[in-house]
């Protein structure tokens, strides 16, 4: 079978098209493109079916496991696909690792090293118990996220654009500097013992709940990451679509109740707004997939992320 690969402007990428066996899959086509053009490894390629000029419909994205025959229309024995270069890619796990390793290494610097002396602070620095517990809590959180990245999550996408590494690291690393700087500052005033215990106690419960949510999400997919999107259920997922984000936000609230800094609350607010945005997208996607039509189940009524607001 013949496959013509064109760019979005309609230019043929390989003159005369590509010849593939009748049983070829989309993955085979991607390999063939890679063979011809070494730069375009499969995860860098986005293949879609052409759409009529001026059409408002979204282009159909080719799924690598599917057979090319599934995308043929009519009796035609040649197929045209539109190629888009997604740019250099990085493994999802690598992206997450760099995001999380920064805070894990940066936060302890302000606790252990005489940074404030270098910054001109004169006088002794007394370390309060809450600052020590905050260090353990914070580092435990990011250590847990690294472990979850490698041993729990079953991602559907193998890679993400390499440009996300600098953007996401800038976000996580700069907030790590800001939060650690203020929580460990020699002039830091601790909250009451009771408030500290309530904050950390509540935060730890939320971190454990967050871990359990990730186990439930993991069980929705098979080990190779296949299985698509399912209706999450059990525990807090029976009430909220993105219970993992809910517990993430609340565990930062716990940290902030215990440590009480503007920088910490600012980070929690930014993280909550990012996660709310993503949660809305995930909620809409699940409602679209599970629309109750043609034998598909209907997505149950649930909060998106933060009952009783959203
Ligand atoms: N502090 C912050 O700013 C911040 C921001 C974001 C996340 N986080 C934390 O990092 C964790 C991971 O983030 P994330 O955005 O990668 O989480 P996520 O997308 O909600 O889910 C984690 C894993 O579960 C899968 N999954 C989600 N919903 C599913 C469904 N309905 N059916 C099947 N599989 C499903 C995801 O698959 P896909 O690979 O297909 O997505 C992903 O592999 C969060 O839960 C949160 O604790 C923190």
Short mmCIF file of C-alpha atoms and ligand atoms in Angstrom, two decimals:
data_model
loop_
_atom_site.label_atom_id
_atom_site.label_comp_id
_atom_site.label_asym_id
_atom_site.label_seq_id
_atom_site.Cartn_x
_atom_site.Cartn_y
_atom_site.Cartn_z
CA UNK A 1 0.00 0.00 0.00
CA UNK A 2 1.11 3.52 -0.72
CA UNK A 3 1.18 6.26 1.88
CA UNK A 4 1.70 9.86 0.93
CA UNK A 5 3.13 11.93 3.78
CA UNK A 6 2.50 15.66 3.43
CA UNK A 7 3.33 18.66 5.60
CA UNK A 8 0.58 20.96 6.87
CA UNK A 9 1.22 23.23 3.90
CA UNK A 10 0.56 20.29 1.56
CA UNK A 11 4.18 19.66 0.47
CA UNK A 12 5.03 15.98 -0.03
CA UNK A 13 7.71 14.97 2.47
CA UNK A 14 8.98 11.93 0.52
CA UNK A 15 8.69 12.20 -3.26
CA UNK A 16 6.52 9.41 -4.68
CA UNK A 17 5.20 8.39 -1.23
CA UNK A 18 6.13 5.42 0.96
CA UNK A 19 5.47 1.80 0.13
CA UNK A 20 4.33 -0.33 3.10
CA UNK A 21 2.91 -3.82 3.50
CA UNK A 22 -0.88 -4.20 3.59
CA UNK A 23 -0.76 -5.23 7.24
CA UNK A 24 1.36 -2.23 8.30
CA UNK A 25 0.44 -0.30 11.43
CA UNK A 26 0.82 3.40 12.13
CA UNK A 27 3.92 2.52 14.20
CA UNK A 28 5.43 0.87 11.07
CA UNK A 29 4.77 4.05 9.10
CA UNK A 30 6.45 6.11 11.84
CA UNK A 31 9.47 3.79 11.74
CA UNK A 32 9.64 4.17 7.94
CA UNK A 33 9.56 7.97 8.26
CA UNK A 34 12.32 7.74 10.88
CA UNK A 35 14.39 5.51 8.58
CA UNK A 36 14.13 8.09 5.80
CA UNK A 37 14.67 11.08 8.02
CA UNK A 38 16.76 10.26 11.10
CA UNK A 39 15.77 13.49 12.86
CA UNK A 40 12.11 12.50 13.11
CA UNK A 41 12.05 9.65 15.66
CA UNK A 42 8.50 8.29 16.25
CA UNK A 43 7.63 10.30 19.40
CA UNK A 44 8.53 13.49 17.50
CA UNK A 45 5.93 12.78 14.85
CA UNK A 46 2.27 13.73 14.93
CA UNK A 47 0.30 12.10 12.12
CA UNK A 48 -3.25 13.15 11.28
CA UNK A 49 -5.75 12.62 8.50
CA UNK A 50 -6.15 15.60 6.15
CA UNK A 51 -9.14 17.87 6.73
CA UNK A 52 -11.03 19.90 4.16
CA UNK A 53 -9.77 23.50 3.86
CA UNK A 54 -11.94 25.79 5.97
CA UNK A 55 -13.40 22.86 7.95
CA UNK A 56 -13.89 23.51 11.66
CA UNK A 57 -13.59 19.81 12.53
CA UNK A 58 -10.60 18.57 14.53
CA UNK A 59 -8.16 16.41 12.57
CA UNK A 60 -8.14 12.69 13.45
CA UNK A 61 -4.83 11.79 15.12
CA UNK A 62 -3.42 8.41 14.03
CA UNK A 63 -2.88 5.95 16.89
CA UNK A 64 0.39 4.06 16.64
CA UNK A 65 -1.02 0.62 17.50
CA UNK A 66 -3.78 0.80 14.89
CA UNK A 67 -3.51 -0.65 11.40
CA UNK A 68 -3.17 1.85 8.56
CA UNK A 69 -6.13 0.13 6.90
CA UNK A 70 -8.35 1.48 9.68
CA UNK A 71 -7.76 4.97 8.27
CA UNK A 72 -8.56 4.21 4.64
CA UNK A 73 -11.70 5.72 3.25
CA UNK A 74 -13.64 4.25 0.34
CA UNK A 75 -11.89 2.00 -2.15
CA UNK A 76 -8.76 4.06 -2.50
CA UNK A 77 -5.53 2.07 -2.20
CA UNK A 78 -3.42 5.01 -1.15
CA UNK A 79 -3.54 6.99 2.03
CA UNK A 80 -2.52 10.58 2.67
CA UNK A 81 -1.38 11.57 6.14
CA UNK A 82 -0.39 14.97 7.44
CA UNK A 83 2.91 15.12 9.28
CA UNK A 84 3.76 17.57 12.04
CA UNK A 85 7.16 17.78 13.72
CA UNK A 86 6.56 18.05 17.48
CA UNK A 87 10.16 19.14 18.04
CA UNK A 88 12.74 17.47 20.29
CA UNK A 89 11.09 15.31 22.95
CA UNK A 90 12.05 14.19 26.43
CA UNK A 91 10.78 11.15 28.37
CA UNK A 92 7.91 12.10 30.70
CA UNK A 93 9.71 10.45 33.59
CA UNK A 94 12.84 12.50 32.88
CA UNK A 95 10.80 15.72 32.85
CA UNK A 96 9.17 14.85 36.20
CA UNK A 97 12.50 13.78 37.68
CA UNK A 98 14.12 17.16 36.89
CA UNK A 99 11.07 19.05 38.16
CA UNK A 100 11.19 17.27 41.53
CA UNK A 101 14.90 16.79 42.12
CA UNK A 102 15.37 20.59 42.21
CA UNK A 103 13.15 21.24 45.26
CA UNK A 104 14.52 18.11 46.97
CA UNK A 105 18.09 19.47 46.73
CA UNK A 106 17.39 23.20 47.02
CA UNK A 107 15.21 23.23 50.14
CA UNK A 108 17.82 21.68 52.51
CA UNK A 109 20.48 24.23 51.42
CA UNK A 110 18.82 27.03 53.42
CA UNK A 111 18.41 24.75 56.42
CA UNK A 112 21.88 23.20 56.56
CA UNK A 113 24.22 25.83 55.12
CA UNK A 114 25.07 29.32 56.42
CA UNK A 115 23.32 30.97 53.47
CA UNK A 116 21.93 33.84 55.56
CA UNK A 117 25.42 34.72 56.78
CA UNK A 118 26.57 35.01 53.16
CA UNK A 119 23.55 37.21 52.54
CA UNK A 120 24.73 39.57 55.28
CA UNK A 121 22.66 38.43 58.27
CA UNK A 122 24.59 38.94 61.51
CA UNK A 123 23.86 37.08 64.69
CA UNK A 124 23.09 33.51 65.68
CA UNK A 125 20.50 31.45 63.88
CA UNK A 126 18.26 29.46 66.21
CA UNK A 127 16.56 26.52 64.49
CA UNK A 128 12.96 26.03 65.69
CA UNK A 129 11.42 22.51 65.73
CA UNK A 130 8.85 23.57 63.10
CA UNK A 131 11.69 24.38 60.67
CA UNK A 132 13.15 20.90 61.14
CA UNK A 133 9.75 19.20 60.68
CA UNK A 134 9.09 21.40 57.63
CA UNK A 135 12.35 20.17 56.09
CA UNK A 136 11.35 16.52 56.61
CA UNK A 137 7.81 17.13 55.38
CA UNK A 138 8.90 19.02 52.25
CA UNK A 139 11.63 16.55 51.30
CA UNK A 140 9.37 13.57 51.96
CA UNK A 141 6.80 15.11 49.59
CA UNK A 142 9.19 15.44 46.66
CA UNK A 143 10.88 12.12 47.35
CA UNK A 144 7.42 10.50 47.23
CA UNK A 145 6.69 12.21 43.92
CA UNK A 146 9.92 10.91 42.38
CA UNK A 147 9.13 7.36 43.55
CA UNK A 148 5.57 7.66 42.21
CA UNK A 149 6.90 8.87 38.87
CA UNK A 150 9.09 5.80 38.44
CA UNK A 151 7.05 3.11 40.20
CA UNK A 152 3.37 4.13 40.31
CA UNK A 153 2.18 6.30 37.40
CA UNK A 154 1.25 4.62 34.15
CA UNK A 155 1.57 7.44 31.66
CA UNK A 156 -0.26 7.34 28.35
CA UNK A 157 2.24 9.64 26.64
CA UNK A 158 5.86 8.55 26.60
CA UNK A 159 7.35 11.97 25.93
CA UNK A 160 6.79 15.70 26.19
CA UNK A 161 8.44 18.65 24.38
CA UNK A 162 11.94 19.36 25.68
CA UNK A 163 11.06 23.05 26.15
CA UNK A 164 8.79 22.02 29.05
CA UNK A 165 11.86 21.02 31.09
CA UNK A 166 13.13 24.59 31.52
CA UNK A 167 9.62 26.05 31.94
CA UNK A 168 8.51 23.52 34.58
CA UNK A 169 11.84 23.51 36.40
CA UNK A 170 11.74 27.32 36.59
CA UNK A 171 8.35 27.04 38.33
CA UNK A 172 9.27 24.31 40.83
CA UNK A 173 12.84 25.39 41.53
CA UNK A 174 12.12 29.08 42.04
CA UNK A 175 9.28 28.36 44.47
CA UNK A 176 11.57 25.95 46.33
CA UNK A 177 14.08 28.81 46.80
CA UNK A 178 11.38 31.22 47.92
CA UNK A 179 9.69 28.87 50.38
CA UNK A 180 12.89 27.54 51.89
CA UNK A 181 14.35 31.06 52.19
CA UNK A 182 11.39 32.29 54.26
CA UNK A 183 10.69 29.17 56.35
CA UNK A 184 14.35 28.82 57.38
CA UNK A 185 15.02 32.53 57.83
CA UNK A 186 16.73 33.50 61.13
CA UNK A 187 13.93 36.02 61.78
CA UNK A 188 11.20 33.41 61.17
CA UNK A 189 8.52 33.41 63.88
CA UNK A 190 7.06 29.95 64.56
CA UNK A 191 3.32 29.36 64.98
CA UNK A 192 1.96 27.79 68.17
CA UNK A 193 2.78 24.18 68.95
CA UNK A 194 -0.87 23.19 68.51
CA UNK A 195 -1.17 24.90 65.11
CA UNK A 196 2.03 23.22 63.95
CA UNK A 197 0.74 19.77 64.99
CA UNK A 198 -2.65 20.33 63.33
CA UNK A 199 -0.98 21.54 60.12
CA UNK A 200 1.56 18.75 59.77
CA UNK A 201 -0.92 16.10 60.99
CA UNK A 202 -3.53 17.15 58.44
CA UNK A 203 -0.86 17.45 55.72
CA UNK A 204 0.52 13.95 56.33
CA UNK A 205 -2.99 12.45 56.16
CA UNK A 206 -3.49 14.24 52.82
CA UNK A 207 -0.13 13.00 51.49
CA UNK A 208 -1.11 9.41 52.35
CA UNK A 209 -4.53 9.96 50.73
CA UNK A 210 -2.78 11.41 47.67
CA UNK A 211 -0.60 8.30 47.42
CA UNK A 212 -3.69 6.08 47.66
CA UNK A 213 -5.37 8.11 44.87
CA UNK A 214 -2.34 7.46 42.67
CA UNK A 215 -2.60 3.71 43.36
CA UNK A 216 -6.27 3.82 42.28
CA UNK A 217 -5.33 5.68 39.08
CA UNK A 218 -2.55 3.18 38.39
CA UNK A 219 -5.05 0.31 38.58
CA UNK A 220 -7.07 1.86 35.75
CA UNK A 221 -4.36 0.92 33.25
CA UNK A 222 -2.36 -2.15 32.32
CA UNK A 223 1.40 -2.15 33.01
CA UNK A 224 2.31 -0.97 29.48
CA UNK A 225 0.17 2.17 29.97
CA UNK A 226 -2.59 0.99 27.65
CA UNK A 227 -6.26 1.11 28.55
CA UNK A 228 -6.96 4.75 27.75
CA UNK A 229 -9.04 6.79 30.17
CA UNK A 230 -11.43 5.09 32.58
CA UNK A 231 -13.91 6.38 35.12
CA UNK A 232 -11.87 6.63 38.34
CA UNK A 233 -13.77 5.23 41.29
CA UNK A 234 -13.31 4.32 44.93
CA UNK A 235 -12.30 6.42 47.95
CA UNK A 236 -12.51 10.19 47.18
CA UNK A 237 -12.91 9.55 43.45
CA UNK A 238 -16.56 8.69 44.17
CA UNK A 239 -17.09 12.39 44.93
CA UNK A 240 -14.37 14.25 42.99
CA UNK A 241 -12.95 13.66 39.49
CA UNK A 242 -9.41 14.73 40.36
CA UNK A 243 -9.15 13.52 43.95
CA UNK A 244 -5.37 13.27 43.55
CA UNK A 245 -5.21 17.04 42.91
CA UNK A 246 -7.62 17.74 45.79
CA UNK A 247 -5.38 15.90 48.25
CA UNK A 248 -2.29 17.56 46.74
CA UNK A 249 -3.77 21.02 47.34
CA UNK A 250 -4.85 20.14 50.88
CA UNK A 251 -1.46 18.72 51.80
CA UNK A 252 0.10 22.09 50.86
CA UNK A 253 -2.56 23.75 52.99
CA UNK A 254 -1.43 21.55 55.89
CA UNK A 255 2.20 22.56 55.32
CA UNK A 256 1.18 26.23 55.28
CA UNK A 257 -0.94 26.00 58.42
CA UNK A 258 2.15 24.61 60.18
CA UNK A 259 4.73 26.99 58.71
CA UNK A 260 2.67 30.09 57.81
CA UNK A 261 4.65 32.02 55.20
CA UNK A 262 3.38 34.22 52.38
CA UNK A 263 5.70 32.37 49.97
CA UNK A 264 4.16 29.01 50.95
CA UNK A 265 0.59 30.26 50.52
CA UNK A 266 1.52 31.86 47.21
CA UNK A 267 2.89 28.54 45.93
CA UNK A 268 -0.25 26.72 47.10
CA UNK A 269 -2.46 29.29 45.34
CA UNK A 270 -0.52 29.03 42.05
CA UNK A 271 -0.46 25.20 42.25
CA UNK A 272 -4.21 25.14 43.03
CA UNK A 273 -5.02 27.34 40.04
CA UNK A 274 -2.84 25.22 37.70
CA UNK A 275 -4.38 21.97 38.96
CA UNK A 276 -7.93 23.40 38.79
CA UNK A 277 -7.37 24.26 35.16
CA UNK A 278 -6.07 20.78 34.37
CA UNK A 279 -8.85 19.18 36.43
CA UNK A 280 -11.49 21.02 34.39
CA UNK A 281 -9.90 19.63 31.20
CA UNK A 282 -9.78 16.09 32.61
CA UNK A 283 -13.37 16.32 33.87
CA UNK A 284 -14.62 17.52 30.45
CA UNK A 285 -12.65 14.78 28.68
CA UNK A 286 -14.17 12.04 30.87
CA UNK A 287 -17.68 13.48 30.37
CA UNK A 288 -17.09 13.47 26.60
CA UNK A 289 -15.73 9.89 26.51
CA UNK A 290 -18.43 8.55 28.84
CA UNK A 291 -21.42 10.27 27.28
CA UNK A 292 -23.96 7.48 27.91
CA UNK A 293 -24.50 6.96 24.15
CA UNK A 294 -24.04 3.78 22.04
CA UNK A 295 -23.67 1.55 25.11
CA UNK A 296 -20.99 3.69 26.75
CA UNK A 297 -21.52 4.39 30.46
CA UNK A 298 -22.52 7.89 31.49
CA UNK A 299 -20.00 9.78 33.59
CA UNK A 300 -21.49 10.18 37.07
CA UNK A 301 -22.17 13.58 38.64
CA UNK A 302 -19.04 14.63 40.51
CA UNK A 303 -17.21 17.67 41.74
CA UNK A 304 -14.22 18.59 39.57
CA UNK A 305 -11.58 19.25 42.21
CA UNK A 306 -12.61 21.32 45.23
CA UNK A 307 -16.06 20.66 46.67
CA UNK A 308 -18.19 22.69 47.32
CA UNK A 309 -16.68 25.32 44.99
CA UNK A 310 -15.61 23.46 41.86
N1 LIG B 1 2.13 21.20 42.95
C1 LIG B 1 1.79 21.29 41.68
O1 LIG B 1 1.86 22.35 41.05
C2 LIG B 1 1.31 20.04 40.96
C3 LIG B 1 0.82 20.17 39.66
C4 LIG B 1 0.42 19.00 39.01
C5 LIG B 1 0.53 17.77 39.66
N2 LIG B 1 0.99 17.67 40.91
C6 LIG B 1 1.09 16.34 41.62
O2 LIG B 1 1.70 15.39 40.78
C7 LIG B 1 0.79 14.29 40.61
C8 LIG B 1 0.89 13.75 39.17
O3 LIG B 1 0.47 14.77 38.30
P1 LIG B 1 -0.22 14.47 36.91
O4 LIG B 1 -0.75 15.77 36.41
O5 LIG B 1 0.72 13.68 36.06
O6 LIG B 1 -1.44 13.53 37.43
P2 LIG B 1 -2.61 12.91 36.62
O7 LIG B 1 -2.47 13.21 35.19
O8 LIG B 1 -3.90 13.30 37.15
O9 LIG B 1 -2.53 11.35 36.90
C9 LIG B 1 -1.44 10.56 37.21
C10 LIG B 1 -1.45 9.30 36.33
O10 LIG B 1 -2.75 8.70 36.29
C11 LIG B 1 -3.22 8.63 34.94
N3 LIG B 1 -4.66 8.92 34.88
C12 LIG B 1 -5.28 10.06 35.27
N4 LIG B 1 -6.60 9.97 35.08
C13 LIG B 1 -6.85 8.74 34.52
C14 LIG B 1 -8.01 8.06 34.07
N5 LIG B 1 -9.23 8.62 34.16
N6 LIG B 1 -7.88 6.82 33.54
C15 LIG B 1 -6.66 6.25 33.43
N7 LIG B 1 -5.50 6.83 33.86
C16 LIG B 1 -5.58 8.07 34.39
C17 LIG B 1 -2.43 9.68 34.17
O11 LIG B 1 -2.40 9.33 32.83
P3 LIG B 1 -1.90 10.28 31.60
O12 LIG B 1 -0.45 9.95 31.44
O13 LIG B 1 -2.71 9.86 30.44
O14 LIG B 1 -2.16 11.70 32.01
C18 LIG B 1 -1.09 9.64 34.87
O15 LIG B 1 -0.28 8.62 34.39
C19 LIG B 1 -0.60 14.85 40.93
O16 LIG B 1 -1.54 13.89 41.31
C20 LIG B 1 -0.26 15.79 42.04
O17 LIG B 1 -0.13 15.07 43.25
C21 LIG B 1 1.40 18.80 41.57
#
